[in-house]
PDB file of C-alpha atoms in Angstrom:
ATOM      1  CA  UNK A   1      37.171   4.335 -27.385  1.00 92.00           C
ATOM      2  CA  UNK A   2      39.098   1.485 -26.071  1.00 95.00           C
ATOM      3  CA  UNK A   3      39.670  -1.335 -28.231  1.00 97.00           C
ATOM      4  CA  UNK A   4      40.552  -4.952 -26.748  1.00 97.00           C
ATOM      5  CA  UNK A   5      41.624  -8.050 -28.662  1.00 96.00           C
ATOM      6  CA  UNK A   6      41.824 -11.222 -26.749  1.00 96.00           C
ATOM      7  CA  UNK A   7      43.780 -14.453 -27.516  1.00 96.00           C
ATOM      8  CA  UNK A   8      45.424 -17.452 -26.316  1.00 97.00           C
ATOM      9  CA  UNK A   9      42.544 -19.742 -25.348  1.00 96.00           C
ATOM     10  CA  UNK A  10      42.353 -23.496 -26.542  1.00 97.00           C
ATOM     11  CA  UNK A  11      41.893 -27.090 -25.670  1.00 98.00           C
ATOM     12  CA  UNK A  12      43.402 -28.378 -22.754  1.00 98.00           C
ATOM     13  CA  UNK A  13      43.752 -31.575 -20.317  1.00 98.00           C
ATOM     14  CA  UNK A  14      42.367 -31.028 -16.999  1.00 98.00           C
ATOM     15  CA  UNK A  15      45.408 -30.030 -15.014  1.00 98.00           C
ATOM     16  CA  UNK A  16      47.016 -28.761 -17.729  1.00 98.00           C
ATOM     17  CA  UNK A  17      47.728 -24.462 -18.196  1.00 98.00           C
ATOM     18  CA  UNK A  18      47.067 -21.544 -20.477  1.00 98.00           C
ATOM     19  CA  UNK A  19      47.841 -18.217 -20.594  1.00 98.00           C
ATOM     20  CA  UNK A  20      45.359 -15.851 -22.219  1.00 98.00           C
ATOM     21  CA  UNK A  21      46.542 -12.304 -23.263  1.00 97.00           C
ATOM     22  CA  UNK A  22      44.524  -9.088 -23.696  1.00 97.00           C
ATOM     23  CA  UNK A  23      46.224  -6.413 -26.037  1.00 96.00           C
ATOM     24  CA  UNK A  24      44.544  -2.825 -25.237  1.00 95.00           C
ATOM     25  CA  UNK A  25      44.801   0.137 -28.008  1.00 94.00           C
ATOM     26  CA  UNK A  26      42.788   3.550 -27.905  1.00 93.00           C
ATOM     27  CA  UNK A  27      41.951   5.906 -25.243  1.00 91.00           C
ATOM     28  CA  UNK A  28      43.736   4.218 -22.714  1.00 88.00           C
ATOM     29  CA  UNK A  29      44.719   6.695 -20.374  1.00 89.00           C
ATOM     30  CA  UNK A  30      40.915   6.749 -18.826  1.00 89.00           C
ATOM     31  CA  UNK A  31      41.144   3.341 -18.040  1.00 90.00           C
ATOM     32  CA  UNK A  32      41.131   2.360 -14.068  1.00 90.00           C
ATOM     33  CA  UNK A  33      40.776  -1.268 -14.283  1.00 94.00           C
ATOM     34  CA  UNK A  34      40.794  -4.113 -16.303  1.00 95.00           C
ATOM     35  CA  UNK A  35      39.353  -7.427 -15.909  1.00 96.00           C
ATOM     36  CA  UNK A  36      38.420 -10.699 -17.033  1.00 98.00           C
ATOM     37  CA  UNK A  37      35.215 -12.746 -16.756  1.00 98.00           C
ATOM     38  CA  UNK A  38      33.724 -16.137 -18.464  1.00 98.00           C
ATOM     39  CA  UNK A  39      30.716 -17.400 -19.622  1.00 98.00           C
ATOM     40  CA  UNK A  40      29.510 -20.975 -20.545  1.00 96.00           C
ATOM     41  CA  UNK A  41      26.994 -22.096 -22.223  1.00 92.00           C
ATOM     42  CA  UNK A  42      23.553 -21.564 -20.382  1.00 94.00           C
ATOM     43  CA  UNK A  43      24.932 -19.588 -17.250  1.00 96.00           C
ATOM     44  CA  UNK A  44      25.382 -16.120 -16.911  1.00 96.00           C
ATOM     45  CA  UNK A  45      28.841 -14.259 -17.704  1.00 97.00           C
ATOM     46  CA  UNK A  46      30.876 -14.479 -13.998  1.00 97.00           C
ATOM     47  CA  UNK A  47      33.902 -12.562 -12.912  1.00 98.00           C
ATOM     48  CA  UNK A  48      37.225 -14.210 -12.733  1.00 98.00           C
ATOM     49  CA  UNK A  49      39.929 -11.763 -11.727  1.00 97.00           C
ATOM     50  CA  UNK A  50      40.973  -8.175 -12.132  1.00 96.00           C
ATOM     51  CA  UNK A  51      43.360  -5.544 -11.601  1.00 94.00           C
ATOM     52  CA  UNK A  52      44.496  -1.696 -11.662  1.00 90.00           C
ATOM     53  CA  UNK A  53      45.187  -0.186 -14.633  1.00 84.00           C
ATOM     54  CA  UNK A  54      48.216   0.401 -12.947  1.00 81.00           C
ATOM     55  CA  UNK A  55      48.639  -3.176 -11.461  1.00 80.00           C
ATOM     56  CA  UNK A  56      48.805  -2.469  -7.909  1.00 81.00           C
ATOM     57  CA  UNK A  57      45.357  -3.943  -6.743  1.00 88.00           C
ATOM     58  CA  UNK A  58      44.409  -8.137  -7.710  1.00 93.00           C
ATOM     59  CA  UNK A  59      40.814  -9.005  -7.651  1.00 94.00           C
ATOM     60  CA  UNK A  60      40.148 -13.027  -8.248  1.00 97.00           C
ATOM     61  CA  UNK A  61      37.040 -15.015  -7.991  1.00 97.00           C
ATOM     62  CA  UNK A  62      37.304 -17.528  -5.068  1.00 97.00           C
ATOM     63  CA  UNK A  63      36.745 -20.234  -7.542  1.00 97.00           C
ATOM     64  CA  UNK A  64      40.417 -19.228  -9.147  1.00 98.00           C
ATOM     65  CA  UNK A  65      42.404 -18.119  -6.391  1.00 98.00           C
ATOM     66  CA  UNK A  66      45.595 -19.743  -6.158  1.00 97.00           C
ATOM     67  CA  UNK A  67      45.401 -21.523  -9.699  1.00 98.00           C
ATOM     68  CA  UNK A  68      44.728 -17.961 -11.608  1.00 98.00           C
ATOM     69  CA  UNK A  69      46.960 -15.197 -11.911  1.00 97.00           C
ATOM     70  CA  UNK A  70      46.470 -12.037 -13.596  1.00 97.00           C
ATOM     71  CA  UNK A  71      49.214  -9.497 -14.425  1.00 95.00           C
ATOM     72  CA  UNK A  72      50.196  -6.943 -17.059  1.00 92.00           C
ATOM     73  CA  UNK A  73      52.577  -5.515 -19.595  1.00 88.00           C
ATOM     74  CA  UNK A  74      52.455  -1.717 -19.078  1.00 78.00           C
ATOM     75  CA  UNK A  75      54.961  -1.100 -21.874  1.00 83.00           C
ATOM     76  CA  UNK A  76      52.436  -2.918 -24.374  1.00 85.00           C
ATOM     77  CA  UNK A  77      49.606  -2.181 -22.530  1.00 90.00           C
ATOM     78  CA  UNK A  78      49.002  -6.274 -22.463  1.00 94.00           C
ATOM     79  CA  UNK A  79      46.920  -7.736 -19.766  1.00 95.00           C
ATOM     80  CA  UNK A  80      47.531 -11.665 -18.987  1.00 97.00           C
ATOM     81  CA  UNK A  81      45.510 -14.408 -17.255  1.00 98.00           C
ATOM     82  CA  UNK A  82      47.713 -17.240 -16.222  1.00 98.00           C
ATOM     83  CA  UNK A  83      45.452 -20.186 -16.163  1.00 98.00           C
ATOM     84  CA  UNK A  84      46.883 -23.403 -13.719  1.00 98.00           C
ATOM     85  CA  UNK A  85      45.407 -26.385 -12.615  1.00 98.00           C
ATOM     86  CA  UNK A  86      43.101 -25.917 -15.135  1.00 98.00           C
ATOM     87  CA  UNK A  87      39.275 -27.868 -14.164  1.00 98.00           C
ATOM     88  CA  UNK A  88      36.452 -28.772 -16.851  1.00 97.00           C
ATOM     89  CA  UNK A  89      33.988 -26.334 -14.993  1.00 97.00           C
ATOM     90  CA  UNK A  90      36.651 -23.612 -16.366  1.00 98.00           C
ATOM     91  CA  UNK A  91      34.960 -24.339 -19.778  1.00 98.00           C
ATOM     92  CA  UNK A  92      34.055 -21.392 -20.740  1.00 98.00           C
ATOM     93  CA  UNK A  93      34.709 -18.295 -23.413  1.00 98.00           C
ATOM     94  CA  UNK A  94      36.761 -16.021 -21.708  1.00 98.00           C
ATOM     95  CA  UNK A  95      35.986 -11.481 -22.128  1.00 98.00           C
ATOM     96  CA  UNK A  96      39.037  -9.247 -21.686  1.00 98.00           C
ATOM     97  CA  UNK A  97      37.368  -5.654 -20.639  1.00 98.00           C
ATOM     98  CA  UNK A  98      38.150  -2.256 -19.614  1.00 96.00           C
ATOM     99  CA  UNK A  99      36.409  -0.019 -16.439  1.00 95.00           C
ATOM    100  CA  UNK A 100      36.463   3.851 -16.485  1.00 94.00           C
ATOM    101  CA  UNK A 101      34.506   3.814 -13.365  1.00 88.00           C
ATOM    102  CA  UNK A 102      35.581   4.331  -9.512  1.00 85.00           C
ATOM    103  CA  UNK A 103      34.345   1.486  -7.393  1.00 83.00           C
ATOM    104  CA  UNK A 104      35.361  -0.841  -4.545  1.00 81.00           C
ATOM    105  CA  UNK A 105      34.989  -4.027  -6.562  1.00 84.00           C
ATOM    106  CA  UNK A 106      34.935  -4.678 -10.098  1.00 90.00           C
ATOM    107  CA  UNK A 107      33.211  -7.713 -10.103  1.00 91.00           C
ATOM    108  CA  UNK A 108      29.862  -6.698 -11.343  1.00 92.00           C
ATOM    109  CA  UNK A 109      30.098  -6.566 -15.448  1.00 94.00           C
ATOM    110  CA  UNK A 110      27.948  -3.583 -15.622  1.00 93.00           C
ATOM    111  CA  UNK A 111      31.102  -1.524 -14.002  1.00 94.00           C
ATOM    112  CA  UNK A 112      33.051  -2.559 -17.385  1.00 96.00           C
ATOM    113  CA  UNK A 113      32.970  -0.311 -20.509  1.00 96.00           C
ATOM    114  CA  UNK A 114      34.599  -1.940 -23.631  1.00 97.00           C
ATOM    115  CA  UNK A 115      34.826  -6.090 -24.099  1.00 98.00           C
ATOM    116  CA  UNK A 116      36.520  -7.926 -26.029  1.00 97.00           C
ATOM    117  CA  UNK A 117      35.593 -10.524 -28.544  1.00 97.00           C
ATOM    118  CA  UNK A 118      36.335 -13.267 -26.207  1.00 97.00           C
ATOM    119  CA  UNK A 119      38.347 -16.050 -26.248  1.00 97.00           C
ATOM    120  CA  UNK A 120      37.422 -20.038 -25.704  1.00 98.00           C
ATOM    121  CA  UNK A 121      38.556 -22.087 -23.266  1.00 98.00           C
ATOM    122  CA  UNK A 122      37.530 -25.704 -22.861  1.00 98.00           C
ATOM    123  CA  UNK A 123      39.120 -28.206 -21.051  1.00 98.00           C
ATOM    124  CA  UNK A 124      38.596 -31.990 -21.192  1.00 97.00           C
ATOM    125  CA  UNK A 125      38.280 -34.488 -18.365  1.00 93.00           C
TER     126      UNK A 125
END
């Protein structure tokens, strides 16, 4: 089992930043990837950005790319997503999860195997 605790979301201007984190504990060491996705109210959860367990391959949504930025902490096996340029239509509660499956993309959420509570993110116009 892989447990994963989210935190860091809030309120925030549009334009403004936040940085979410993503503390992982457990059975770690079958992890390959880990990733984060949203979902707002009404629409279906959608993938925002991932990575390699061991950081070497990025993954982001075109609808982030170049104001989202994910990275990691291997020493406390933290995962981050650096939020920029933050828009309303990034409204949305934000899942930390964990793949043990091989794949060529991780954007589909059915690859993932443990989620996090989430975390909400809402930003105001």
């Amino acid at each position: 089992q892989v447990q994963l605790v989210e935190s860091g979301g809030g309120l925030v201007q549009a334009g403004g930043s936040l940085r979410l984190s993503c503390a992982a504990s457990g059975r770690t060491n079958n992890v390959y990837r880990m990733g984060w996705f949203r979902q707002a109210p009404g629409k279906e959860r959608e993938f925002v950005a991932s990575m390699s367990w061991r950081g070497i391959s990025l993954d982001y949504a075109d609808s982030v790319k170049g104001r989202f930025t994910i990275s990691r902490d291997n020493a406390k096996n933290t995962v981050w997503l650096q939020m920029n340029s933050l828009k309303p239509e990034d409204t949305a509660l934000y899942y930390c999860a964990a793949s043990q499956s091989i794949a060529v993309r991780y954007t589909a959420a059915n690859l993932y195997d443990y989620w996090g509570q989430g975390t909400q993110v809402t930003v105001s116009s």
